[in-house]
Coordinates of C-alpha atoms and ligand atoms in Angstrom, one line a residue:
M1 CA -17.0 -9.8 2.4
K2 CA -20.6 -8.7 3.0
K3 CA -19.7 -7.9 6.5
K4 CA -16.7 -5.8 5.3
L5 CA -18.8 -3.9 2.8
L6 CA -21.4 -3.3 5.4
S7 CA -18.9 -1.9 7.8
A8 CA -17.5 0.3 5.1
V9 CA -21.0 1.6 4.3
L10 CA -21.6 2.1 8.1
A11 CA -18.4 3.9 8.5
V12 CA -19.4 6.4 5.7
A13 CA -22.9 6.7 7.1
M14 CA -21.6 7.3 10.6
T15 CA -19.2 9.9 9.4
A16 CA -22.1 11.6 7.5
S17 CA -24.4 11.5 10.5
L18 CA -21.7 12.9 12.8
L19 CA -21.3 15.8 10.4
V20 CA -25.0 16.5 10.4
G21 CA -25.0 16.6 14.2
C22 CA -22.0 18.7 14.8
G23 CA -21.9 21.3 12.1
S24 CA -21.4 24.2 14.5
Q25 CA -18.6 22.9 16.7
A26 CA -15.4 24.8 17.1
D27 CA -12.5 23.6 15.0
V28 CA -8.9 23.8 14.3
K29 CA -8.0 27.3 13.2
G30 CA -11.5 28.7 13.2
A31 CA -13.6 26.7 10.7
T32 CA -16.4 24.3 11.5
R33 CA -16.5 20.6 10.9
G34 CA -17.4 19.8 7.4
N35 CA -16.5 23.3 6.6
G36 CA -12.8 23.5 6.4
K37 CA -9.9 23.1 4.0
V38 CA -8.0 19.8 3.6
G39 CA -4.8 19.3 1.6
V40 CA -4.4 15.8 0.2
A41 CA -0.8 15.1 -1.0
M42 CA -0.4 11.9 -3.1
P43 CA 2.9 10.5 -4.4
T44 CA 2.3 9.8 -8.1
K45 CA -0.2 9.0 -10.8
D46 CA 2.2 6.5 -12.3
L47 CA 1.3 3.7 -9.9
Q48 CA -2.4 2.8 -10.2
R49 CA -3.5 2.7 -6.6
W50 CA -2.8 6.4 -5.8
N51 CA -5.2 7.5 -8.5
Q52 CA -7.9 5.6 -6.7
D53 CA -6.7 6.8 -3.3
G54 CA -6.8 10.4 -4.4
A55 CA -10.1 10.1 -6.1
N56 CA -11.7 8.4 -3.1
M57 CA -10.3 10.9 -0.6
E58 CA -11.5 13.8 -2.7
E59 CA -15.0 12.4 -3.2
Q60 CA -15.5 11.5 0.4
L61 CA -14.0 14.7 1.9
K62 CA -16.2 16.8 -0.5
A63 CA -19.3 14.7 0.5
A64 CA -18.4 15.5 4.1
G65 CA -18.5 19.2 3.2
Y66 CA -14.7 20.0 3.1
D67 CA -12.8 22.0 0.5
V68 CA -10.1 19.7 -1.0
D69 CA -6.8 20.6 -2.5
L70 CA -5.6 17.3 -4.1
Q71 CA -2.0 17.2 -5.5
Y72 CA 0.2 14.5 -7.1
A73 CA 3.9 14.9 -7.0
S74 CA 5.2 12.6 -9.9
N75 CA 7.3 10.7 -7.3
D76 CA 9.5 13.8 -6.9
I77 CA 10.3 14.6 -3.3
A78 CA 11.0 18.4 -3.9
T79 CA 7.6 18.7 -5.7
Q80 CA 5.8 17.1 -2.8
V81 CA 7.5 19.4 -0.3
S82 CA 6.5 22.5 -2.3
Q83 CA 2.9 21.2 -2.8
I84 CA 2.6 20.9 1.0
E85 CA 4.1 24.4 1.5
N86 CA 1.4 25.7 -0.9
M87 CA -1.4 23.9 0.9
I88 CA -0.3 25.4 4.2
S89 CA 0.0 28.9 2.7
K90 CA -3.4 28.5 1.0
G91 CA -5.0 27.9 4.4
A92 CA -5.3 24.1 4.7
Q93 CA -6.2 23.1 8.3
V94 CA -5.5 19.4 7.9
L95 CA -3.0 17.7 5.6
V96 CA -3.5 14.1 4.5
I97 CA -0.2 12.9 3.1
A98 CA 0.9 9.8 1.4
S99 CA 4.6 10.5 1.4
I100 CA 7.1 9.6 -1.4
D101 CA 10.0 9.4 1.1
G102 CA 8.8 9.2 4.7
D103 CA 12.0 10.9 5.9
S104 CA 11.9 14.0 3.8
L105 CA 9.0 16.0 5.2
G106 CA 10.4 17.0 8.6
T107 CA 11.1 20.7 7.7
V108 CA 7.9 21.4 5.9
L109 CA 5.8 19.6 8.6
A110 CA 7.6 21.6 11.4
Q111 CA 6.2 24.6 9.5
A112 CA 2.8 23.1 9.5
K113 CA 2.9 22.4 13.2
E114 CA 4.0 26.0 13.9
Q115 CA 0.9 27.2 12.1
G116 CA -1.5 24.8 13.8
V117 CA -2.0 22.7 10.8
K118 CA -2.6 19.0 11.7
V119 CA -1.2 16.1 9.8
I120 CA -2.5 12.6 9.0
A121 CA 0.0 10.1 7.5
Y122 CA -1.9 8.3 4.8
D123 CA -1.0 4.7 4.0
R124 CA 2.8 5.4 4.5
L125 CA 4.2 6.5 7.8
I126 CA 5.9 9.9 7.9
M127 CA 9.1 9.4 9.9
N128 CA 10.9 11.6 12.4
S129 CA 8.3 14.3 12.6
D130 CA 6.3 15.2 15.7
A131 CA 3.7 17.0 13.6
V132 CA 1.9 13.8 12.8
S133 CA -1.4 13.3 14.7
Y134 CA -2.7 10.0 13.2
Y135 CA -1.7 7.3 10.8
A136 CA -4.3 5.5 8.6
T137 CA -3.1 2.5 6.7
F138 CA -3.5 -1.2 6.2
D139 CA -1.8 -3.8 8.3
N140 CA 1.4 -3.7 6.4
Y141 CA 3.1 -6.5 8.2
M142 CA 0.0 -8.7 7.6
V143 CA 0.3 -8.1 3.9
G144 CA 3.8 -9.5 3.9
T145 CA 2.8 -12.4 6.1
K146 CA 0.0 -13.4 3.7
Q147 CA 2.4 -13.3 0.8
G148 CA 5.0 -15.4 2.6
E149 CA 2.4 -17.9 3.8
Y150 CA 1.0 -18.2 0.3
I151 CA 4.4 -19.3 -1.0
K152 CA 4.9 -21.6 2.0
Q153 CA 1.6 -23.3 1.4
Q154 CA 1.8 -23.5 -2.4
L155 CA 5.3 -25.1 -2.3
D156 CA 4.3 -27.2 0.8
L157 CA 7.5 -26.2 2.4
D158 CA 7.0 -28.3 5.5
N159 CA 6.5 -31.5 3.6
A160 CA 8.0 -31.3 0.1
A161 CA 11.6 -32.3 -0.4
G162 CA 12.6 -29.3 -2.4
P163 CA 14.9 -27.5 -2.7
F164 CA 13.0 -24.7 -4.4
N165 CA 14.3 -21.6 -6.1
L166 CA 13.0 -18.3 -4.9
E167 CA 13.7 -14.7 -5.9
I168 CA 12.6 -11.6 -3.9
F169 CA 11.4 -8.1 -5.0
T170 CA 10.3 -5.5 -2.5
G171 CA 9.6 -1.8 -2.6
D172 CA 11.2 1.6 -2.3
P173 CA 13.6 2.0 0.6
G174 CA 12.2 5.5 1.4
D175 CA 8.7 3.9 2.0
N176 CA 8.5 2.6 5.5
N177 CA 5.8 0.2 4.4
A178 CA 8.3 -1.7 2.2
R179 CA 10.2 -2.8 5.3
F180 CA 7.0 -4.1 6.9
F181 CA 5.9 -6.0 3.7
Y182 CA 9.4 -7.5 3.4
G183 CA 9.6 -8.2 7.2
G184 CA 6.2 -10.0 7.2
A185 CA 7.1 -12.2 4.3
I186 CA 10.7 -12.9 5.2
D187 CA 9.8 -13.9 8.8
V188 CA 7.7 -16.7 7.2
L189 CA 10.3 -17.7 4.6
K190 CA 13.6 -17.1 6.4
P191 CA 13.7 -20.5 8.2
Y192 CA 13.4 -22.3 4.9
I193 CA 16.1 -20.2 3.3
E194 CA 18.3 -21.0 6.3
S195 CA 17.6 -24.7 6.1
G196 CA 18.3 -24.7 2.4
K197 CA 14.8 -25.7 1.3
L198 CA 14.4 -22.4 -0.4
V199 CA 17.4 -21.3 -2.5
V200 CA 17.8 -17.7 -3.7
Q201 CA 20.1 -18.4 -6.6
S202 CA 20.9 -14.7 -7.1
G203 CA 22.0 -14.5 -3.5
Q204 CA 19.9 -11.3 -3.2
V205 CA 18.0 -11.6 0.1
D206 CA 18.7 -8.7 2.3
F207 CA 16.3 -5.7 2.2
D208 CA 18.8 -3.4 0.5
N209 CA 19.5 -5.9 -2.2
V210 CA 15.9 -6.6 -3.1
A211 CA 14.4 -3.1 -2.8
T212 CA 12.9 -1.5 -5.9
A213 CA 13.4 2.3 -6.3
N214 CA 10.1 4.1 -6.7
W215 CA 8.3 0.7 -6.7
S216 CA 8.9 1.0 -10.4
T217 CA 7.8 -1.8 -12.8
E218 CA 10.7 -0.9 -15.1
N219 CA 13.3 -1.2 -12.3
A220 CA 11.9 -4.6 -11.3
H221 CA 11.9 -5.7 -14.9
A222 CA 15.5 -4.8 -15.4
R223 CA 16.6 -6.5 -12.2
M224 CA 14.7 -9.7 -13.1
D225 CA 16.3 -9.6 -16.6
A226 CA 19.7 -9.6 -14.9
I227 CA 18.8 -12.3 -12.4
I228 CA 17.5 -14.6 -15.2
S229 CA 20.5 -14.1 -17.4
A230 CA 22.9 -14.8 -14.6
N231 CA 21.0 -17.8 -13.0
Y232 CA 18.2 -19.2 -15.0
A233 CA 19.1 -18.7 -18.7
D234 CA 19.4 -22.5 -19.1
G235 CA 15.8 -23.0 -18.1
T236 CA 16.6 -23.7 -14.5
K237 CA 13.2 -23.6 -12.7
I238 CA 12.2 -20.5 -10.7
D239 CA 9.7 -21.9 -8.3
A240 CA 8.5 -18.6 -6.7
V241 CA 9.0 -14.9 -6.9
L242 CA 8.0 -13.0 -3.8
C243 CA 6.9 -9.5 -5.0
S244 CA 5.7 -7.0 -2.4
S245 CA 3.5 -5.1 -4.9
D246 CA 1.7 -5.5 -8.2
S247 CA 3.9 -2.8 -9.7
T248 CA 7.0 -5.0 -9.1
A249 CA 5.1 -8.2 -10.0
L250 CA 4.3 -6.7 -13.4
G251 CA 7.9 -6.0 -14.1
V252 CA 8.9 -9.5 -13.0
T253 CA 6.1 -11.0 -15.2
N254 CA 7.1 -9.0 -18.2
S255 CA 10.7 -10.1 -17.8
L256 CA 9.8 -13.7 -17.4
M257 CA 7.7 -13.6 -20.5
A258 CA 10.6 -12.2 -22.5
N259 CA 13.5 -14.2 -21.1
Y260 CA 12.4 -17.3 -19.2
T261 CA 11.8 -20.7 -20.7
G262 CA 11.2 -22.8 -17.6
E263 CA 8.0 -23.7 -15.8
W264 CA 6.0 -20.7 -14.7
P265 CA 6.6 -19.7 -11.1
I266 CA 4.4 -18.6 -8.3
I267 CA 4.3 -14.8 -8.3
T268 CA 2.8 -12.8 -5.4
G269 CA 1.6 -9.2 -5.5
Q270 CA -0.4 -6.5 -3.7
D271 CA -3.0 -3.9 -4.7
C272 CA -5.1 -5.7 -7.3
D273 CA -4.1 -3.3 -10.0
V274 CA -6.1 -3.8 -13.2
A275 CA -3.1 -5.1 -15.2
N276 CA -2.3 -7.6 -12.4
V277 CA -5.9 -8.8 -12.0
K278 CA -5.9 -9.5 -15.7
N279 CA -2.6 -11.4 -15.3
M280 CA -4.2 -13.4 -12.4
I281 CA -7.1 -14.3 -14.7
A282 CA -4.7 -15.3 -17.4
G283 CA -2.6 -17.4 -14.9
K284 CA 0.5 -15.2 -15.1
Q285 CA 0.3 -14.0 -11.5
S286 CA -0.8 -16.2 -8.6
M287 CA -2.2 -13.9 -6.0
S288 CA -2.5 -10.3 -4.9
I289 CA -3.7 -8.5 -1.8
F290 CA -6.8 -6.4 -2.0
K291 CA -6.7 -3.2 0.0
D292 CA -10.0 -1.5 -0.4
T293 CA -9.0 2.2 -0.7
R294 CA -12.6 3.2 -0.2
T295 CA -12.4 1.9 3.4
L296 CA -9.1 3.6 4.0
A297 CA -10.5 6.9 2.7
A298 CA -13.5 6.6 5.0
K299 CA -11.3 6.0 8.0
T300 CA -9.1 9.0 7.1
V301 CA -12.2 11.2 6.8
E302 CA -13.2 10.1 10.3
M303 CA -9.7 11.3 11.5
V304 CA -10.1 14.6 9.6
D305 CA -13.5 15.1 11.3
A306 CA -12.2 14.4 14.7
I307 CA -9.3 16.8 14.3
M308 CA -11.6 19.6 13.0
K309 CA -14.0 19.0 15.9
G310 CA -11.2 18.8 18.5
T311 CA -12.1 15.2 19.5
E312 CA -10.2 12.0 19.2
A313 CA -10.5 9.8 16.2
P314 CA -11.1 6.0 16.6
V315 CA -7.8 4.1 16.3
N316 CA -7.1 0.3 16.6
D317 CA -3.3 0.3 17.1
T318 CA -1.2 2.3 19.5
S319 CA 1.9 0.2 19.6
T320 CA 3.2 -0.7 16.1
Y321 CA 4.1 2.5 14.3
N322 CA 6.8 4.5 16.0
N323 CA 8.0 7.2 13.6
G324 CA 11.1 8.1 15.6
T325 CA 9.3 10.7 17.8
G326 CA 6.9 8.2 19.4
V327 CA 4.1 5.9 18.5
I328 CA 1.6 7.4 16.2
P329 CA -2.0 6.4 16.9
S330 CA -3.0 4.3 13.9
F331 CA -6.0 2.7 12.3
L332 CA -5.0 -0.4 10.4
C333 CA -7.5 -1.7 7.8
E334 CA -7.4 -5.4 7.0
P335 CA -5.7 -6.5 3.8
V336 CA -7.6 -9.4 2.0
F337 CA -6.1 -12.3 0.0
A338 CA -7.1 -12.2 -3.7
D339 CA -6.7 -14.6 -6.6
A340 CA -8.4 -15.8 -9.7
S341 CA -11.0 -17.7 -7.6
N342 CA -12.4 -14.8 -5.6
Y343 CA -11.6 -11.6 -7.6
K344 CA -15.2 -11.4 -8.9
E345 CA -16.7 -11.2 -5.5
L346 CA -14.0 -8.9 -4.1
L347 CA -13.6 -6.5 -7.0
I348 CA -16.6 -6.6 -9.2
D349 CA -19.5 -7.4 -6.9
S350 CA -18.2 -4.7 -4.5
G351 CA -18.2 -2.2 -7.3
Y352 CA -14.4 -1.6 -7.1
Y353 CA -14.0 -2.4 -10.8
T354 CA -16.5 -3.0 -13.6
E355 CA -16.2 -6.3 -15.5
D356 CA -15.2 -4.3 -18.6
Q357 CA -12.2 -2.8 -16.9
L358 CA -10.8 -6.3 -16.4
K359 CA -11.3 -7.5 -20.0
Ligands
BGC1 C1 1.6 0.9 -0.7 C2 1.3 -0.3 -1.6 C3 1.8 0.0 -3.0 C4 3.1 0.7 -3.0 C5 3.5 1.2 -4.4 C6 3.0 1.3 -0.8 O1 3.2 2.3 0.1 O2 1.2 0.5 0.7 O3 -0.1 -0.6 -1.6 O4 1.9 -1.1 -3.7 O5 3.2 1.7 -2.1 O6 2.5 2.1 -4.8

């Protein structure tokens, strides 16, 4: 952890020192590094993490000397498209976009490309557009692997007799990440489902059947209500619920509290949202995945700098993320396992949350 913090600090420091050294270099569309306009398009304020992502991006870009136009689109695709159009017409040279639906930005980004505006896909890959220069994200497949491995270990699937009951909740079908989270987890769990050691009583296993529109807590809650009433109303034990995110885990937890009388299941999550960390401390959620959005923002600022300067940004993956037009050079940050035993070190000691926020 210390190492990670140190590298995050170093990344910011390096970005800052690069800026000092290169203030006068030529840029995209005539501005200088640390002296240009960056549009930041975020999906929604309703899901906790994007508030942090937006705030970190704004803070770090401003510290690097850029003008920032930060917009949230209330999970509405048309709103996001028009916000991006506005950013372009107001003179943004680089766009940092966390898309709502990865496949809906082709037209507006063709416009960006035509006008020489560069695009960084932030956290979520933008599909089928050749306007995307870079992708900054976490290792999404690894997130799913860690969630699947956790269930495998906790239930001791290789040794215990079972069978165990499992239910599955993943994210929005328009978010390319959801398929990676699901894929990472299901690759671990599928052999046990096939052998019958894990039983999905609802029968809902395929991606389309376990997706959650908008990653919404309410949608997950409603689906879990239906699953419980059809399969577990008599107190039949649910051993584990694979949830790709904290937003879905929260809906599942709320539904279990209202409707379920059996022994409490293992519940996975992702993001270390405040409500979910509280649930972990209270024993209602088993684990989450910590994705330090400060590090992601720092990596993205490095990409912005490189674009403005006309150089290449550091990437660490050039084979995984093909958006339909080719592989997008990516930087994948490392997702970290979190539970009640390490949240203090990860989240409080690192300054991500204050202790009061988690009370
Ligand atoms: C992000 C997750 C998040 C989800 C819902 C995904 O694209 O990668 O961290 O839980 O969106 O906000």
